[in-house]
């Protein structure tokens, strides 16, 4: 049995060497070192929990990252439709030059699992889960309070001009965005809580989460378009049924798409498992299953949809910043407006662009930054809205006193 030594078990072992482990392919299509799988069994039957673990050595001539090459053993699937999965529980990994040494207490099929660079550890997954839970809870509470504030503080005003009508629609657009953020935060929290429940309820929660995400992104695009009309367009613009058309675009189209997918291909939504660097789906530190998309094509389509919206928002931001810089040079009085517009656009879209840097060594820091900024997005928007609303009221009081 070339390249493998087995010690520590006094009974006679039956060993099987497999070079092409296609029959041991798990749901994550995990990669095995040199495609080598070793099976070790006792003739008397299955063995687990050995007090003196069996030692297996895998030789290799490649450069390995010790944190991403781990000893695992094969666990057969419990159900009829489940093939099985690789598990690290009961195995210890030691790395030496050109050798990976495994000490495992069960007797079954063994291999060295290669994980992508930047894969999360269970502790990192737990911390990210706690951050997102706390951040989404704070954002949900803040958006709810701000929505109530907007409802109770809104007062009717006389018929405005075309440009003034656009400015009056600004608050309504903000309220729609806050509503989608509230729905997004609540559905995200439910997606974790209901992941251990019934499959049908989990699918409904995943569809709700998907719809709220698409609507939130659409209302970000609506904010950017409205900002374009307010700042970039120098002439009065009148769009008939303006807010209704924005609602059809930002509420109607995403909801219609999700309902169509849910009706015609319901298995697109369901249980979504997150793999960690331990080589198996960890459930002891923190639940690693969410109610989310299970179809890679739909996931990629959502990713492209978000990319197009963020590209549009970035172009609008660049154009607005150029205009405000020109005004600032001419009058020197545009600093507050510049900060307001830049803050609004950044808080409502730019931080989502971090999702496009989730690869390689950037994965872990990007995930922490993305989780902190976007889980607290609702709180940031509420603080921004309250500040701008208070400043505008003080300005109107000052103008009235004059």
Short mmCIF file of C-alpha atoms in Angstrom, two decimals:
data_model
loop_
_atom_site.label_atom_id
_atom_site.label_comp_id
_atom_site.label_asym_id
_atom_site.label_seq_id
_atom_site.Cartn_x
_atom_site.Cartn_y
_atom_site.Cartn_z
CA UNK A 1 0.00 0.00 0.00
CA UNK A 2 2.30 2.68 -1.29
CA UNK A 3 2.42 5.99 0.52
CA UNK A 4 0.38 4.87 3.58
CA UNK A 5 1.37 3.43 6.97
CA UNK A 6 -1.20 2.17 9.47
CA UNK A 7 -0.26 1.63 13.13
CA UNK A 8 -1.83 1.57 16.57
CA UNK A 9 -4.35 -1.29 16.14
CA UNK A 10 -3.25 -4.73 17.22
CA UNK A 11 -5.88 -6.61 15.25
CA UNK A 12 -5.48 -7.41 11.61
CA UNK A 13 -6.59 -4.64 9.29
CA UNK A 14 -8.13 -4.90 5.86
CA UNK A 15 -6.97 -1.88 3.83
CA UNK A 16 -8.33 -0.59 0.54
CA UNK A 17 -6.60 2.01 -1.59
CA UNK A 18 -8.71 4.04 -4.06
CA UNK A 19 -7.12 6.55 -6.42
CA UNK A 20 -10.27 7.96 -8.06
CA UNK A 21 -12.73 8.73 -5.23
CA UNK A 22 -15.72 9.66 -7.40
CA UNK A 23 -17.97 7.49 -5.24
CA UNK A 24 -17.02 9.66 -2.23
CA UNK A 25 -18.22 12.95 -3.74
CA UNK A 26 -20.19 14.99 -1.21
CA UNK A 27 -22.77 17.71 -1.85
CA UNK A 28 -20.05 20.40 -1.76
CA UNK A 29 -17.88 18.68 -4.43
CA UNK A 30 -14.96 18.75 -2.00
CA UNK A 31 -11.44 18.24 -3.33
CA UNK A 32 -9.28 15.40 -2.01
CA UNK A 33 -5.45 15.50 -1.90
CA UNK A 34 -4.07 13.66 -4.95
CA UNK A 35 -7.48 11.95 -5.33
CA UNK A 36 -6.31 9.38 -2.79
CA UNK A 37 -8.76 7.65 -0.44
CA UNK A 38 -7.73 4.91 1.98
CA UNK A 39 -10.15 2.46 3.56
CA UNK A 40 -9.17 0.68 6.80
CA UNK A 41 -11.44 -1.94 8.39
CA UNK A 42 -11.32 -4.77 10.89
CA UNK A 43 -12.54 -8.14 9.74
CA UNK A 44 -14.75 -8.31 12.83
CA UNK A 45 -16.91 -5.34 11.72
CA UNK A 46 -17.22 -1.58 12.06
CA UNK A 47 -15.17 0.20 14.73
CA UNK A 48 -15.53 3.70 16.20
CA UNK A 49 -14.19 5.56 19.25
CA UNK A 50 -10.83 3.77 19.45
CA UNK A 51 -8.89 4.58 22.62
CA UNK A 52 -5.69 4.31 20.58
CA UNK A 53 -6.37 6.06 17.26
CA UNK A 54 -5.17 4.58 14.01
CA UNK A 55 -2.38 6.53 12.29
CA UNK A 56 -2.46 7.13 8.53
CA UNK A 57 0.22 8.97 6.53
CA UNK A 58 -0.45 10.66 3.20
CA UNK A 59 2.62 11.63 1.21
CA UNK A 60 2.48 14.48 -1.30
CA UNK A 61 4.78 16.70 -3.38
CA UNK A 62 2.61 19.84 -3.36
CA UNK A 63 2.71 23.03 -1.30
CA UNK A 64 -0.15 22.91 1.21
CA UNK A 65 -1.64 25.49 3.50
CA UNK A 66 -1.90 23.66 6.81
CA UNK A 67 -5.12 25.47 7.71
CA UNK A 68 -6.83 24.30 4.52
CA UNK A 69 -5.71 20.64 4.37
CA UNK A 70 -7.38 18.51 7.02
CA UNK A 71 -7.83 14.81 7.73
CA UNK A 72 -11.37 13.55 7.31
CA UNK A 73 -13.30 10.29 7.20
CA UNK A 74 -16.37 9.34 5.20
CA UNK A 75 -19.80 9.29 6.84
CA UNK A 76 -22.44 7.45 4.79
CA UNK A 77 -25.70 9.28 4.25
CA UNK A 78 -28.54 8.58 6.62
CA UNK A 79 -31.32 8.85 4.02
CA UNK A 80 -31.88 6.99 0.80
CA UNK A 81 -31.15 10.05 -1.34
CA UNK A 82 -28.04 11.10 0.59
CA UNK A 83 -24.65 9.80 -0.51
CA UNK A 84 -22.74 10.96 2.55
CA UNK A 85 -20.23 13.59 3.61
CA UNK A 86 -16.70 14.07 4.87
CA UNK A 87 -16.28 14.64 8.62
CA UNK A 88 -13.32 15.70 10.77
CA UNK A 89 -14.83 14.67 14.09
CA UNK A 90 -12.51 12.15 15.74
CA UNK A 91 -9.53 12.98 13.49
CA UNK A 92 -6.42 15.02 14.29
CA UNK A 93 -4.18 16.46 11.58
CA UNK A 94 -0.40 16.90 11.77
CA UNK A 95 1.63 18.46 8.96
CA UNK A 96 5.26 17.67 8.19
CA UNK A 97 7.28 18.39 5.11
CA UNK A 98 5.73 16.36 2.31
CA UNK A 99 3.50 14.41 4.71
CA UNK A 100 0.08 14.75 6.27
CA UNK A 101 -0.37 12.52 9.34
CA UNK A 102 -3.88 11.61 10.42
CA UNK A 103 -4.88 10.14 13.80
CA UNK A 104 -8.51 8.99 13.69
CA UNK A 105 -10.55 6.90 16.12
CA UNK A 106 -13.06 5.32 13.68
CA UNK A 107 -12.20 2.78 10.99
CA UNK A 108 -13.65 3.69 7.61
CA UNK A 109 -12.48 5.53 4.47
CA UNK A 110 -9.93 8.33 5.04
CA UNK A 111 -8.60 11.21 2.96
CA UNK A 112 -7.06 14.67 3.22
CA UNK A 113 -9.64 17.29 2.30
CA UNK A 114 -8.46 20.43 0.52
CA UNK A 115 -10.51 23.52 1.31
CA UNK A 116 -10.47 26.81 -0.62
CA UNK A 117 -8.30 29.61 0.74
CA UNK A 118 -10.21 31.91 3.05
CA UNK A 119 -12.77 29.31 4.14
CA UNK A 120 -14.48 30.27 7.38
CA UNK A 121 -13.77 28.46 10.61
CA UNK A 122 -16.67 27.55 12.93
CA UNK A 123 -15.59 30.30 15.35
CA UNK A 124 -15.59 32.89 12.55
CA UNK A 125 -19.00 31.70 11.37
CA UNK A 126 -20.30 32.01 14.93
CA UNK A 127 -18.97 35.56 15.34
CA UNK A 128 -20.37 36.65 11.98
CA UNK A 129 -23.74 35.15 12.90
CA UNK A 130 -23.79 37.02 16.21
CA UNK A 131 -22.79 40.29 14.52
CA UNK A 132 -25.46 39.98 11.85
CA UNK A 133 -28.13 39.03 14.42
CA UNK A 134 -27.36 42.00 16.66
CA UNK A 135 -26.98 44.39 13.72
CA UNK A 136 -30.21 43.30 12.02
CA UNK A 137 -32.11 43.53 15.31
CA UNK A 138 -30.89 47.09 15.88
CA UNK A 139 -31.66 48.04 12.28
CA UNK A 140 -35.16 46.55 12.45
CA UNK A 141 -35.94 48.49 15.64
CA UNK A 142 -34.50 51.73 14.22
CA UNK A 143 -36.35 51.47 10.91
CA UNK A 144 -39.64 50.73 12.66
CA UNK A 145 -39.23 53.77 14.93
CA UNK A 146 -38.32 55.99 11.98
CA UNK A 147 -41.30 54.80 9.96
CA UNK A 148 -43.60 55.63 12.87
CA UNK A 149 -41.93 59.02 13.19
CA UNK A 150 -42.50 59.69 9.49
CA UNK A 151 -46.16 58.68 9.69
CA UNK A 152 -46.98 60.81 12.72
CA UNK A 153 -44.90 63.84 11.70
CA UNK A 154 -46.11 64.09 8.09
CA UNK A 155 -48.29 67.16 7.44
CA UNK A 156 -50.11 68.19 4.27
CA UNK A 157 -48.65 71.06 2.28
CA UNK A 158 -50.00 73.28 -0.56
CA UNK A 159 -49.68 72.16 -4.18
CA UNK A 160 -45.98 72.59 -5.14
CA UNK A 161 -44.21 73.22 -8.40
CA UNK A 162 -42.71 70.43 -10.48
CA UNK A 163 -39.33 70.59 -8.78
CA UNK A 164 -40.85 71.03 -5.34
CA UNK A 165 -43.06 67.99 -6.01
CA UNK A 166 -39.93 65.94 -6.63
CA UNK A 167 -38.53 67.09 -3.30
CA UNK A 168 -41.78 66.18 -1.53
CA UNK A 169 -41.56 62.66 -3.00
CA UNK A 170 -38.12 62.29 -1.40
CA UNK A 171 -39.57 61.53 2.04
CA UNK A 172 -42.00 59.00 0.57
CA UNK A 173 -39.17 57.22 -1.25
CA UNK A 174 -37.16 57.16 1.97
CA UNK A 175 -40.13 55.59 3.75
CA UNK A 176 -40.42 52.85 1.11
CA UNK A 177 -36.71 52.12 1.44
CA UNK A 178 -37.02 51.96 5.22
CA UNK A 179 -39.97 49.56 4.84
CA UNK A 180 -37.93 47.23 2.62
CA UNK A 181 -35.01 47.36 5.07
CA UNK A 182 -37.37 46.47 7.91
CA UNK A 183 -38.74 43.55 5.90
CA UNK A 184 -35.22 42.45 4.92
CA UNK A 185 -33.92 42.49 8.51
CA UNK A 186 -36.95 40.63 9.89
CA UNK A 187 -36.89 37.98 7.16
CA UNK A 188 -33.13 37.47 7.66
CA UNK A 189 -33.64 36.87 11.37
CA UNK A 190 -36.49 34.47 10.61
CA UNK A 191 -34.38 32.58 8.06
CA UNK A 192 -32.05 31.47 10.86
CA UNK A 193 -34.74 30.73 13.42
CA UNK A 194 -36.91 28.69 11.03
CA UNK A 195 -34.04 26.72 9.45
CA UNK A 196 -34.69 23.92 11.94
CA UNK A 197 -38.43 23.89 11.25
CA UNK A 198 -40.64 22.43 8.58
CA UNK A 199 -39.36 22.49 5.02
CA UNK A 200 -42.42 24.26 3.65
CA UNK A 201 -42.14 27.08 6.18
CA UNK A 202 -38.43 27.38 5.46
CA UNK A 203 -39.13 27.73 1.74
CA UNK A 204 -41.67 30.50 2.35
CA UNK A 205 -39.16 32.32 4.59
CA UNK A 206 -36.41 31.97 1.98
CA UNK A 207 -38.72 33.36 -0.71
CA UNK A 208 -39.64 36.27 1.57
CA UNK A 209 -35.95 36.97 2.22
CA UNK A 210 -35.19 36.85 -1.49
CA UNK A 211 -38.08 39.18 -2.36
CA UNK A 212 -37.16 41.68 0.35
CA UNK A 213 -33.53 41.71 -0.84
CA UNK A 214 -34.57 42.35 -4.45
CA UNK A 215 -36.99 45.09 -3.36
CA UNK A 216 -34.35 46.74 -1.18
CA UNK A 217 -31.90 46.83 -4.07
CA UNK A 218 -34.62 48.19 -6.36
CA UNK A 219 -35.46 51.00 -3.94
CA UNK A 220 -31.75 51.85 -3.78
CA UNK A 221 -31.89 52.25 -7.55
CA UNK A 222 -35.03 54.39 -7.14
CA UNK A 223 -33.13 56.58 -4.66
CA UNK A 224 -30.31 57.00 -7.15
CA UNK A 225 -32.74 57.84 -9.98
CA UNK A 226 -34.53 60.37 -7.79
CA UNK A 227 -31.20 61.90 -6.84
CA UNK A 228 -30.39 62.13 -10.53
CA UNK A 229 -33.55 64.16 -11.14
CA UNK A 230 -32.95 66.44 -8.16
CA UNK A 231 -29.30 67.24 -8.66
CA UNK A 232 -28.23 66.43 -12.19
CA UNK A 233 -31.30 67.62 -14.14
CA UNK A 234 -31.24 71.40 -14.19
CA UNK A 235 -34.72 71.85 -15.69
CA UNK A 236 -38.06 71.06 -14.13
CA UNK A 237 -39.05 67.46 -14.72
CA UNK A 238 -42.61 66.20 -14.49
CA UNK A 239 -43.32 62.48 -14.58
CA UNK A 240 -46.97 61.51 -14.39
CA UNK A 241 -47.75 59.09 -11.56
CA UNK A 242 -44.07 59.24 -10.61
CA UNK A 243 -44.27 57.50 -7.23
CA UNK A 244 -46.69 54.86 -8.55
CA UNK A 245 -44.26 53.93 -11.32
CA UNK A 246 -41.42 53.69 -8.81
CA UNK A 247 -43.55 51.38 -6.66
CA UNK A 248 -44.36 49.15 -9.62
CA UNK A 249 -40.65 48.93 -10.44
CA UNK A 250 -39.30 48.48 -6.89
CA UNK A 251 -42.13 46.51 -5.28
CA UNK A 252 -43.99 44.92 -8.18
CA UNK A 253 -41.30 43.47 -10.45
CA UNK A 254 -39.17 41.79 -7.73
CA UNK A 255 -42.23 40.37 -5.98
CA UNK A 256 -43.65 39.07 -9.27
CA UNK A 257 -40.34 37.38 -10.12
CA UNK A 258 -40.08 35.67 -6.73
CA UNK A 259 -43.71 34.51 -6.82
CA UNK A 260 -43.20 33.06 -10.31
CA UNK A 261 -40.08 31.17 -9.20
CA UNK A 262 -41.81 29.93 -6.04
CA UNK A 263 -44.84 28.68 -7.97
CA UNK A 264 -43.09 27.00 -10.89
CA UNK A 265 -39.84 25.87 -9.23
CA UNK A 266 -40.39 25.71 -5.51
CA UNK A 267 -37.21 23.75 -4.77
CA UNK A 268 -35.24 26.92 -5.62
CA UNK A 269 -35.81 27.87 -1.97
CA UNK A 270 -35.02 25.74 1.04
CA UNK A 271 -32.25 24.77 3.44
CA UNK A 272 -28.87 26.30 2.63
CA UNK A 273 -25.89 24.82 4.51
CA UNK A 274 -22.65 26.73 5.10
CA UNK A 275 -19.46 24.65 5.10
CA UNK A 276 -16.59 25.59 7.37
CA UNK A 277 -12.85 24.92 7.41
CA UNK A 278 -13.38 22.01 9.78
CA UNK A 279 -14.33 19.94 6.77
CA UNK A 280 -17.88 19.27 7.85
CA UNK A 281 -21.01 21.25 8.52
CA UNK A 282 -20.65 22.37 12.08
CA UNK A 283 -23.74 22.49 14.29
CA UNK A 284 -22.18 22.54 17.77
CA UNK A 285 -20.93 26.14 17.93
CA UNK A 286 -23.62 27.81 15.84
CA UNK A 287 -26.29 26.53 13.43
CA UNK A 288 -24.84 26.63 9.91
CA UNK A 289 -28.11 26.19 8.03
CA UNK A 290 -30.21 29.05 6.69
CA UNK A 291 -33.41 29.34 4.71
CA UNK A 292 -32.13 30.72 1.42
CA UNK A 293 -31.56 29.94 -2.25
CA UNK A 294 -30.59 26.41 -3.18
CA UNK A 295 -30.28 27.00 -6.95
CA UNK A 296 -26.88 28.30 -8.18
CA UNK A 297 -28.36 29.85 -11.39
CA UNK A 298 -30.85 31.91 -9.36
CA UNK A 299 -28.07 32.89 -6.97
CA UNK A 300 -25.90 34.10 -9.86
CA UNK A 301 -28.86 35.95 -11.40
CA UNK A 302 -29.42 37.75 -8.08
CA UNK A 303 -25.73 38.59 -7.95
CA UNK A 304 -25.84 40.09 -11.45
CA UNK A 305 -29.01 42.01 -10.60
CA UNK A 306 -27.28 43.55 -7.57
CA UNK A 307 -24.20 44.32 -9.67
CA UNK A 308 -26.19 46.27 -12.26
CA UNK A 309 -27.93 48.34 -9.58
CA UNK A 310 -24.68 49.08 -7.77
CA UNK A 311 -23.06 50.09 -11.05
CA UNK A 312 -25.91 52.52 -11.75
CA UNK A 313 -25.71 53.94 -8.22
CA UNK A 314 -21.96 54.37 -8.49
CA UNK A 315 -22.26 56.23 -11.79
CA UNK A 316 -24.91 58.53 -10.32
CA UNK A 317 -22.74 59.14 -7.26
CA UNK A 318 -19.77 60.05 -9.41
CA UNK A 319 -21.84 62.45 -11.49
CA UNK A 320 -23.37 64.11 -8.41
CA UNK A 321 -20.00 64.52 -6.72
CA UNK A 322 -18.58 66.20 -9.83
CA UNK A 323 -21.51 68.65 -9.94
CA UNK A 324 -21.27 69.47 -6.25
CA UNK A 325 -17.53 70.02 -6.47
CA UNK A 326 -18.10 72.48 -9.30
CA UNK A 327 -20.77 74.31 -7.27
CA UNK A 328 -18.49 74.37 -4.25
CA UNK A 329 -15.74 76.02 -6.27
CA UNK A 330 -18.14 78.64 -7.55
CA UNK A 331 -19.98 79.50 -4.33
CA UNK A 332 -18.10 77.76 -1.58
CA UNK A 333 -21.42 76.95 0.14
CA UNK A 334 -22.23 73.44 -0.99
CA UNK A 335 -20.43 71.54 1.77
CA UNK A 336 -23.60 70.52 3.64
CA UNK A 337 -25.42 69.45 0.48
CA UNK A 338 -22.35 67.55 -0.70
CA UNK A 339 -22.10 65.64 2.60
CA UNK A 340 -25.85 64.90 2.57
CA UNK A 341 -25.93 63.49 -0.96
CA UNK A 342 -22.70 61.54 -0.56
CA UNK A 343 -23.81 60.11 2.78
CA UNK A 344 -27.21 59.09 1.39
CA UNK A 345 -25.80 57.38 -1.68
CA UNK A 346 -23.01 55.61 0.22
CA UNK A 347 -25.30 54.32 2.95
CA UNK A 348 -27.90 53.11 0.49
CA UNK A 349 -25.73 51.21 -1.91
CA UNK A 350 -21.96 51.46 -1.90
CA UNK A 351 -21.32 49.05 0.99
CA UNK A 352 -23.14 46.27 -0.87
CA UNK A 353 -20.34 46.36 -3.44
CA UNK A 354 -18.12 44.57 -0.91
CA UNK A 355 -19.89 41.36 -1.96
CA UNK A 356 -17.85 41.41 -5.18
CA UNK A 357 -14.57 41.03 -3.26
CA UNK A 358 -15.41 37.73 -1.53
CA UNK A 359 -12.54 35.62 -2.85
CA UNK A 360 -9.14 34.36 -1.75
CA UNK A 361 -7.48 36.03 1.21
CA UNK A 362 -9.97 38.90 1.02
CA UNK A 363 -12.90 36.64 1.94
CA UNK A 364 -12.71 36.78 5.75
CA UNK A 365 -12.00 40.54 6.21
CA UNK A 366 -14.54 41.34 3.50
CA UNK A 367 -17.20 39.24 5.23
CA UNK A 368 -16.64 41.00 8.55
CA UNK A 369 -16.74 44.45 6.95
CA UNK A 370 -19.75 43.55 4.80
CA UNK A 371 -21.63 42.07 7.78
CA UNK A 372 -20.99 45.02 10.09
CA UNK A 373 -21.84 47.75 7.58
CA UNK A 374 -24.86 46.13 5.96
CA UNK A 375 -26.44 44.62 9.07
CA UNK A 376 -26.38 48.12 10.57
CA UNK A 377 -27.51 49.79 7.35
CA UNK A 378 -31.02 50.39 8.62
CA UNK A 379 -29.64 52.09 11.73
CA UNK A 380 -27.31 54.27 9.64
CA UNK A 381 -30.13 55.32 7.32
CA UNK A 382 -32.35 56.19 10.27
CA UNK A 383 -29.64 58.31 11.91
CA UNK A 384 -29.03 60.05 8.61
CA UNK A 385 -32.73 60.67 8.03
CA UNK A 386 -33.30 62.06 11.53
CA UNK A 387 -30.29 64.37 11.16
CA UNK A 388 -31.39 65.70 7.76
CA UNK A 389 -35.04 66.00 8.88
CA UNK A 390 -34.02 67.95 11.99
CA UNK A 391 -31.75 70.22 9.98
CA UNK A 392 -34.48 70.94 7.42
CA UNK A 393 -36.96 71.81 10.19
CA UNK A 394 -34.48 74.17 11.81
CA UNK A 395 -33.92 75.78 8.41
CA UNK A 396 -37.65 76.26 7.82
CA UNK A 397 -38.08 77.77 11.32
CA UNK A 398 -35.18 80.15 10.64
CA UNK A 399 -36.69 81.22 7.31
CA UNK A 400 -40.10 81.78 8.93
CA UNK A 401 -38.63 83.96 11.69
CA UNK A 402 -36.95 86.10 9.08
#
